[in-house]
PDB file of C-alpha atoms in Angstrom:
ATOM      1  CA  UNK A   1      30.395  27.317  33.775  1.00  0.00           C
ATOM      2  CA  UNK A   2      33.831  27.272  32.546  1.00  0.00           C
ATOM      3  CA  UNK A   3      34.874  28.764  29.036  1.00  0.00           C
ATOM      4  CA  UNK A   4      36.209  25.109  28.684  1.00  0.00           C
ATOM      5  CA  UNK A   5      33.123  23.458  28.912  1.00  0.00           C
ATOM      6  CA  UNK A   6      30.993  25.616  26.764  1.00  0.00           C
ATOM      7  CA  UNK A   7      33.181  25.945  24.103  1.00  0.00           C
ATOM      8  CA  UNK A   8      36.106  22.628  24.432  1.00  0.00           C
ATOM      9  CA  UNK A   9      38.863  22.355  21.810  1.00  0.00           C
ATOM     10  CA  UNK A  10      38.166  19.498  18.791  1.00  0.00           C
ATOM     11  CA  UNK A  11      39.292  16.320  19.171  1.00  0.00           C
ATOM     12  CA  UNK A  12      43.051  15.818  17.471  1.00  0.00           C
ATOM     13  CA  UNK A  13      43.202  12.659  15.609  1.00  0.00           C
ATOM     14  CA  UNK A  14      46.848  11.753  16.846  1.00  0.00           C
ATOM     15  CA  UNK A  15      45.635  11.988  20.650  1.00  0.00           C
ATOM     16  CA  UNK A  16      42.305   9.514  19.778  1.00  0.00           C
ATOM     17  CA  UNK A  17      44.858   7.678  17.902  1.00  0.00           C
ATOM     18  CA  UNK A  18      47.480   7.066  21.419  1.00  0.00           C
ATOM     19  CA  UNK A  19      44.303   6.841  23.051  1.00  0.00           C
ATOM     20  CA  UNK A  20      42.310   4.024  21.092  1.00  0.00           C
ATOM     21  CA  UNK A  21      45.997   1.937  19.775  1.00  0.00           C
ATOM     22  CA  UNK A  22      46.439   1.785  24.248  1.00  0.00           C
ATOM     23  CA  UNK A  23      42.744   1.270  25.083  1.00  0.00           C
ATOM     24  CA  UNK A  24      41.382  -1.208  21.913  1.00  0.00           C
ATOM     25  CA  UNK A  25      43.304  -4.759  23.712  1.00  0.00           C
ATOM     26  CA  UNK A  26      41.959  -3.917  26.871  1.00  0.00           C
ATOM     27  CA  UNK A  27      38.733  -2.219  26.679  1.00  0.00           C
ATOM     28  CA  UNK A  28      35.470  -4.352  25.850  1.00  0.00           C
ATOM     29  CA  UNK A  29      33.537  -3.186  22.316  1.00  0.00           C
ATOM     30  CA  UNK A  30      30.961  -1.471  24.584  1.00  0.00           C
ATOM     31  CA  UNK A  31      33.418   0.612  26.116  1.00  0.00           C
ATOM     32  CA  UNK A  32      35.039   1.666  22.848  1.00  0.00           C
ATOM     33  CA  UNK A  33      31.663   2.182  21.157  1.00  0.00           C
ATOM     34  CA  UNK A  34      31.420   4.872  24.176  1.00  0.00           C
ATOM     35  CA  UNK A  35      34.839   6.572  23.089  1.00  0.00           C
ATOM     36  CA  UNK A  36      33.794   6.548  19.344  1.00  0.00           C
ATOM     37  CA  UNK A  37      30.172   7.409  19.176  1.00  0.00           C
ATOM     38  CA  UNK A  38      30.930  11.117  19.737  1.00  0.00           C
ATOM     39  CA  UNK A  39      33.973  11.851  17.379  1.00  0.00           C
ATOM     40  CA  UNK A  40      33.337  12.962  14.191  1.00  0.00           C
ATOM     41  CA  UNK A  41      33.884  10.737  11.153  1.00  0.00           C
ATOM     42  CA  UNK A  42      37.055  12.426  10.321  1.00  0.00           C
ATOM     43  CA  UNK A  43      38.665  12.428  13.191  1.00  0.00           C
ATOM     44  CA  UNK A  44      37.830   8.477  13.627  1.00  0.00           C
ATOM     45  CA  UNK A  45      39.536   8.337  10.156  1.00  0.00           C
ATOM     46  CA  UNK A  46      42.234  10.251  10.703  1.00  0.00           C
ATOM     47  CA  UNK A  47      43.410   8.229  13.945  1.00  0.00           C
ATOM     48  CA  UNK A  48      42.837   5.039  12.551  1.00  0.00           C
ATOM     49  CA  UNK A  49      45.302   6.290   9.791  1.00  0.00           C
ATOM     50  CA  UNK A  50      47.898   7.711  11.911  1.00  0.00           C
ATOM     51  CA  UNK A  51      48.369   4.788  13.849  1.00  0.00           C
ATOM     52  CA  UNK A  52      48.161   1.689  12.320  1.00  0.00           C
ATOM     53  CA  UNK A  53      49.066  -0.423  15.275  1.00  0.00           C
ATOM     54  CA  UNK A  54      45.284   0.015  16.703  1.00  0.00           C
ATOM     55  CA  UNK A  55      43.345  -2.831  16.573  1.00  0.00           C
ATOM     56  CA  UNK A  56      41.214  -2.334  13.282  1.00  0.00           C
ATOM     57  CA  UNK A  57      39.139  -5.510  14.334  1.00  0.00           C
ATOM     58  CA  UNK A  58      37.767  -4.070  17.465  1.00  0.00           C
ATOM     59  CA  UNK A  59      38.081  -0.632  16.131  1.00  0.00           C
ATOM     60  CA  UNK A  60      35.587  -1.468  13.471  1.00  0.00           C
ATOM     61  CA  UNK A  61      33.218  -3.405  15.444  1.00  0.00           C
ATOM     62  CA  UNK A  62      33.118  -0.574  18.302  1.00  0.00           C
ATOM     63  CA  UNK A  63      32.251   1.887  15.453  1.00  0.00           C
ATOM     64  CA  UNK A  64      29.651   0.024  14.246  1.00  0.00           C
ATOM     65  CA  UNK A  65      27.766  -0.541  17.454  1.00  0.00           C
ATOM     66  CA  UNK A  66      28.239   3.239  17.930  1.00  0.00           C
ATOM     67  CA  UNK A  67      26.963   3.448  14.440  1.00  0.00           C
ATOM     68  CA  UNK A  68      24.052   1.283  13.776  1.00  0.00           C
ATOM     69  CA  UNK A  69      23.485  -0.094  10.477  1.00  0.00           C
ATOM     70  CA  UNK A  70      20.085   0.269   8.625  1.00  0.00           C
ATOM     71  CA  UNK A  71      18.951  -3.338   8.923  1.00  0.00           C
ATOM     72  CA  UNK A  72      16.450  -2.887   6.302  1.00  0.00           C
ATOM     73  CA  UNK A  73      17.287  -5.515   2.591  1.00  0.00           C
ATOM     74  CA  UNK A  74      19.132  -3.091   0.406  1.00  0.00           C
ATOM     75  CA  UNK A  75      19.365  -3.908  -3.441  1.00  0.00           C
ATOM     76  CA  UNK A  76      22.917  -3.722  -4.932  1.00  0.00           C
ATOM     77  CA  UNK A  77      23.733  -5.012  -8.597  1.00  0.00           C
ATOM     78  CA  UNK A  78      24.139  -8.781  -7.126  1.00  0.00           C
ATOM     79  CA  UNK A  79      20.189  -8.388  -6.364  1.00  0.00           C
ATOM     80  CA  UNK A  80      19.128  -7.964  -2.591  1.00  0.00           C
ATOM     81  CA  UNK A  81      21.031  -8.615   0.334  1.00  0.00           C
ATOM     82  CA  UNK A  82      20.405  -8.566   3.966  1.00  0.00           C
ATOM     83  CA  UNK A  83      23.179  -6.509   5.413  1.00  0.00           C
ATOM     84  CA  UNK A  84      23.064  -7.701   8.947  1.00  0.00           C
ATOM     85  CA  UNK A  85      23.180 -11.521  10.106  1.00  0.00           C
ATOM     86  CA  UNK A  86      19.775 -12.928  11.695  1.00  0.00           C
ATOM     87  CA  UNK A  87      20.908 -13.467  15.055  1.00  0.00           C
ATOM     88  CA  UNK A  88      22.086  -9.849  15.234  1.00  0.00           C
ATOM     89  CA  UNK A  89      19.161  -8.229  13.788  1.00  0.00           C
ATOM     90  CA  UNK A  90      17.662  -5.458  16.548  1.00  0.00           C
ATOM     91  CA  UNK A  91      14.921  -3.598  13.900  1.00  0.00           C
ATOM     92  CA  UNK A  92      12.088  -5.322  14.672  1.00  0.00           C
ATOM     93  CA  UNK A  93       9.987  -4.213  11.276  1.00  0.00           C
ATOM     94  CA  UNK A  94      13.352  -5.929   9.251  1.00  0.00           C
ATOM     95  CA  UNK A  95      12.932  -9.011  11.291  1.00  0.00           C
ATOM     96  CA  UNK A  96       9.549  -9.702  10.829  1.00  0.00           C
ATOM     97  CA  UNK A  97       9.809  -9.253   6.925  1.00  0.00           C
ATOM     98  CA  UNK A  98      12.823 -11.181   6.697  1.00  0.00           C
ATOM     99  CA  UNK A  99      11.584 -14.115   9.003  1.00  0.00           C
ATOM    100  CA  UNK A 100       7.996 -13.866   6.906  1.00  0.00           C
ATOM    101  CA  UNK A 101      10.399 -14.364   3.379  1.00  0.00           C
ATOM    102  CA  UNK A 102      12.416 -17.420   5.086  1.00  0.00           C
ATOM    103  CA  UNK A 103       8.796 -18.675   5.869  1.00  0.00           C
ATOM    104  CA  UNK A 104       7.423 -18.078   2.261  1.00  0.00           C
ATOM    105  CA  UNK A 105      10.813 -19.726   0.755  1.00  0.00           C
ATOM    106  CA  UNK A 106      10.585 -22.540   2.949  1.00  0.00           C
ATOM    107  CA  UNK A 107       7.276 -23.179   2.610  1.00  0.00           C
ATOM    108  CA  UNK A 108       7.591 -22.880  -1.012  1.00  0.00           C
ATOM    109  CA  UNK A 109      10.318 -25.695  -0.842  1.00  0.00           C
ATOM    110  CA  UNK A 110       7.681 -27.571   1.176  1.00  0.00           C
ATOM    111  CA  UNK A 111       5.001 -27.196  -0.767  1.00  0.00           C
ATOM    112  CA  UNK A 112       2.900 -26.470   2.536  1.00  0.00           C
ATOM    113  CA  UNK A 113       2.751 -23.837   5.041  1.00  0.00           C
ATOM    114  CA  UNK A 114       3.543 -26.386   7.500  1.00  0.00           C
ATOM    115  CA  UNK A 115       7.396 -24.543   8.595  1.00  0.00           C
ATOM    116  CA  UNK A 116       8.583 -26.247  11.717  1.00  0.00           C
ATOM    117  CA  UNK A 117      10.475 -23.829  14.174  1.00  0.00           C
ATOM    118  CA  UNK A 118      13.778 -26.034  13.562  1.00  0.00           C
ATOM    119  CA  UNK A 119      13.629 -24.854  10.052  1.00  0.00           C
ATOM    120  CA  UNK A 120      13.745 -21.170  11.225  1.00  0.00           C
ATOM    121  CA  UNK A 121      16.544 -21.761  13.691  1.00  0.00           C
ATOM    122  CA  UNK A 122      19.046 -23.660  11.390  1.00  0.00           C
ATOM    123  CA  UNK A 123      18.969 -20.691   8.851  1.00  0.00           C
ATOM    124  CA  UNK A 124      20.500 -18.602  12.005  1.00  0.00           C
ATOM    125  CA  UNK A 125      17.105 -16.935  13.891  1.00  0.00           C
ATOM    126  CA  UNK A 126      17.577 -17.016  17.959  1.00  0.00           C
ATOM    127  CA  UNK A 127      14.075 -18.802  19.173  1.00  0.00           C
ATOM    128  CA  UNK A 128      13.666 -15.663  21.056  1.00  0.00           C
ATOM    129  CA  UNK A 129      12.759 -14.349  17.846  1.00  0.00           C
ATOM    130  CA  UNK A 130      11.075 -16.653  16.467  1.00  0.00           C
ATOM    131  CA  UNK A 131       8.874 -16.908  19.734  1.00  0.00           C
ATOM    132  CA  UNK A 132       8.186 -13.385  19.464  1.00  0.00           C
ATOM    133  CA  UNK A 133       8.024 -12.227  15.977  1.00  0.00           C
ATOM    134  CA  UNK A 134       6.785 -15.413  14.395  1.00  0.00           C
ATOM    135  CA  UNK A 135       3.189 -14.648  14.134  1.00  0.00           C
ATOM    136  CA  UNK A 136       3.767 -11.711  12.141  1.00  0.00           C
ATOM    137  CA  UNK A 137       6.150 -13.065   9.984  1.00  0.00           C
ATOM    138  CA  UNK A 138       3.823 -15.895   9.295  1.00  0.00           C
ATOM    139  CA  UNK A 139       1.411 -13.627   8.051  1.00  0.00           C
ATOM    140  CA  UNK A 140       3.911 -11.536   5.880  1.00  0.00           C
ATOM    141  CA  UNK A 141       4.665 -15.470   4.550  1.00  0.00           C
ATOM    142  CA  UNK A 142       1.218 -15.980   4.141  1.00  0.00           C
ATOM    143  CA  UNK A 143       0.922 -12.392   1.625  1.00  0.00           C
ATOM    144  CA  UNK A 144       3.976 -13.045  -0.389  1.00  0.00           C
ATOM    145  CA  UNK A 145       2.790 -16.871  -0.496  1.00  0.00           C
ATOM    146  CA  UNK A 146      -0.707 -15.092  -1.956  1.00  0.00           C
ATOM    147  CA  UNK A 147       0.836 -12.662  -4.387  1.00  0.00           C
ATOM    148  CA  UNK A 148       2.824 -14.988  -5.568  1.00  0.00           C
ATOM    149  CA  UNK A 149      -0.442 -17.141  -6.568  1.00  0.00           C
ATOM    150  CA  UNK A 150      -1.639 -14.133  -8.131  1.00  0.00           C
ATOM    151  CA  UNK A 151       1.552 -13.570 -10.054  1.00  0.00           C
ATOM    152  CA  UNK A 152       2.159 -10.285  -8.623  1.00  0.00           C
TER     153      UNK A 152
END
């Protein structure tokens, strides 16, 4: 094996820089999420700083499909927040306890458990989901429905 390949220089920010400005209107975000997944933060940073003419849009998104975002509800000092839209949630334990809250709420607002699958898709959730995650989320509805009886 070649010394090059066992030990290869580091990646220079101004060459990903040319590289990514002359690639990001051509490439798709798949094929930039390729290019970006292995560079270190820094060098990512430092590119996108020495050459401003890249396309930060598609920059951005490639980095964050090479980067995937804890889908999980994180709590910030505006309360909780879902940090990733419903039709592009992937984790399936986030899905099923956010679909199971949308349940609860609107079932609250109904005053029955009776949630009609229109319901579900008009606050954004693909009927993929729903078809496959909806049991489960019914019955994380059903507990938060219950502890909310309780006053827990």
């Amino acid at each position: 094996m070649s010394p090059y390949l066992q030990n290869p220089p580091p990646a220079r920010p101004r060459l990903v820089a040319h590289l990514l400005t002359r690639l990001a209107p051509v490439a798709g975000e798949e094929d930039l999420a390729a290019l970006i997944e292995p560079l270190p933060d820094n060098v990512l940073a430092g590119a996108l700083q020495l050459d401003e003419r890249a396309t930060l849009h598609s920059l951005k998104a490639a980095a964050r499909r090479a980067r995937p975002v804890d889908e999980k509800k994180v709590v910030t000092h505006d309360g909780a927040t879902w940090p990733v839209p419903r039709e592009r949630m992937t984790d399936i334990h986030a899905i099923v306890a956010r679909m199971g809250e949308d349940i609860a709420s609107l079932a609250r607002d109904a005053q029955d458990m009776e949630v009609r699958t229109s319901a579900l898709v008009e606050l954004g959730w693909p009927p993929a989901a729903i078809d496959a995650y909806g049991k489960r989320a019914t019955r994380v509805a059903q507990t938060l429905l219950t502890l909310d009886e309780e006053g827990v």
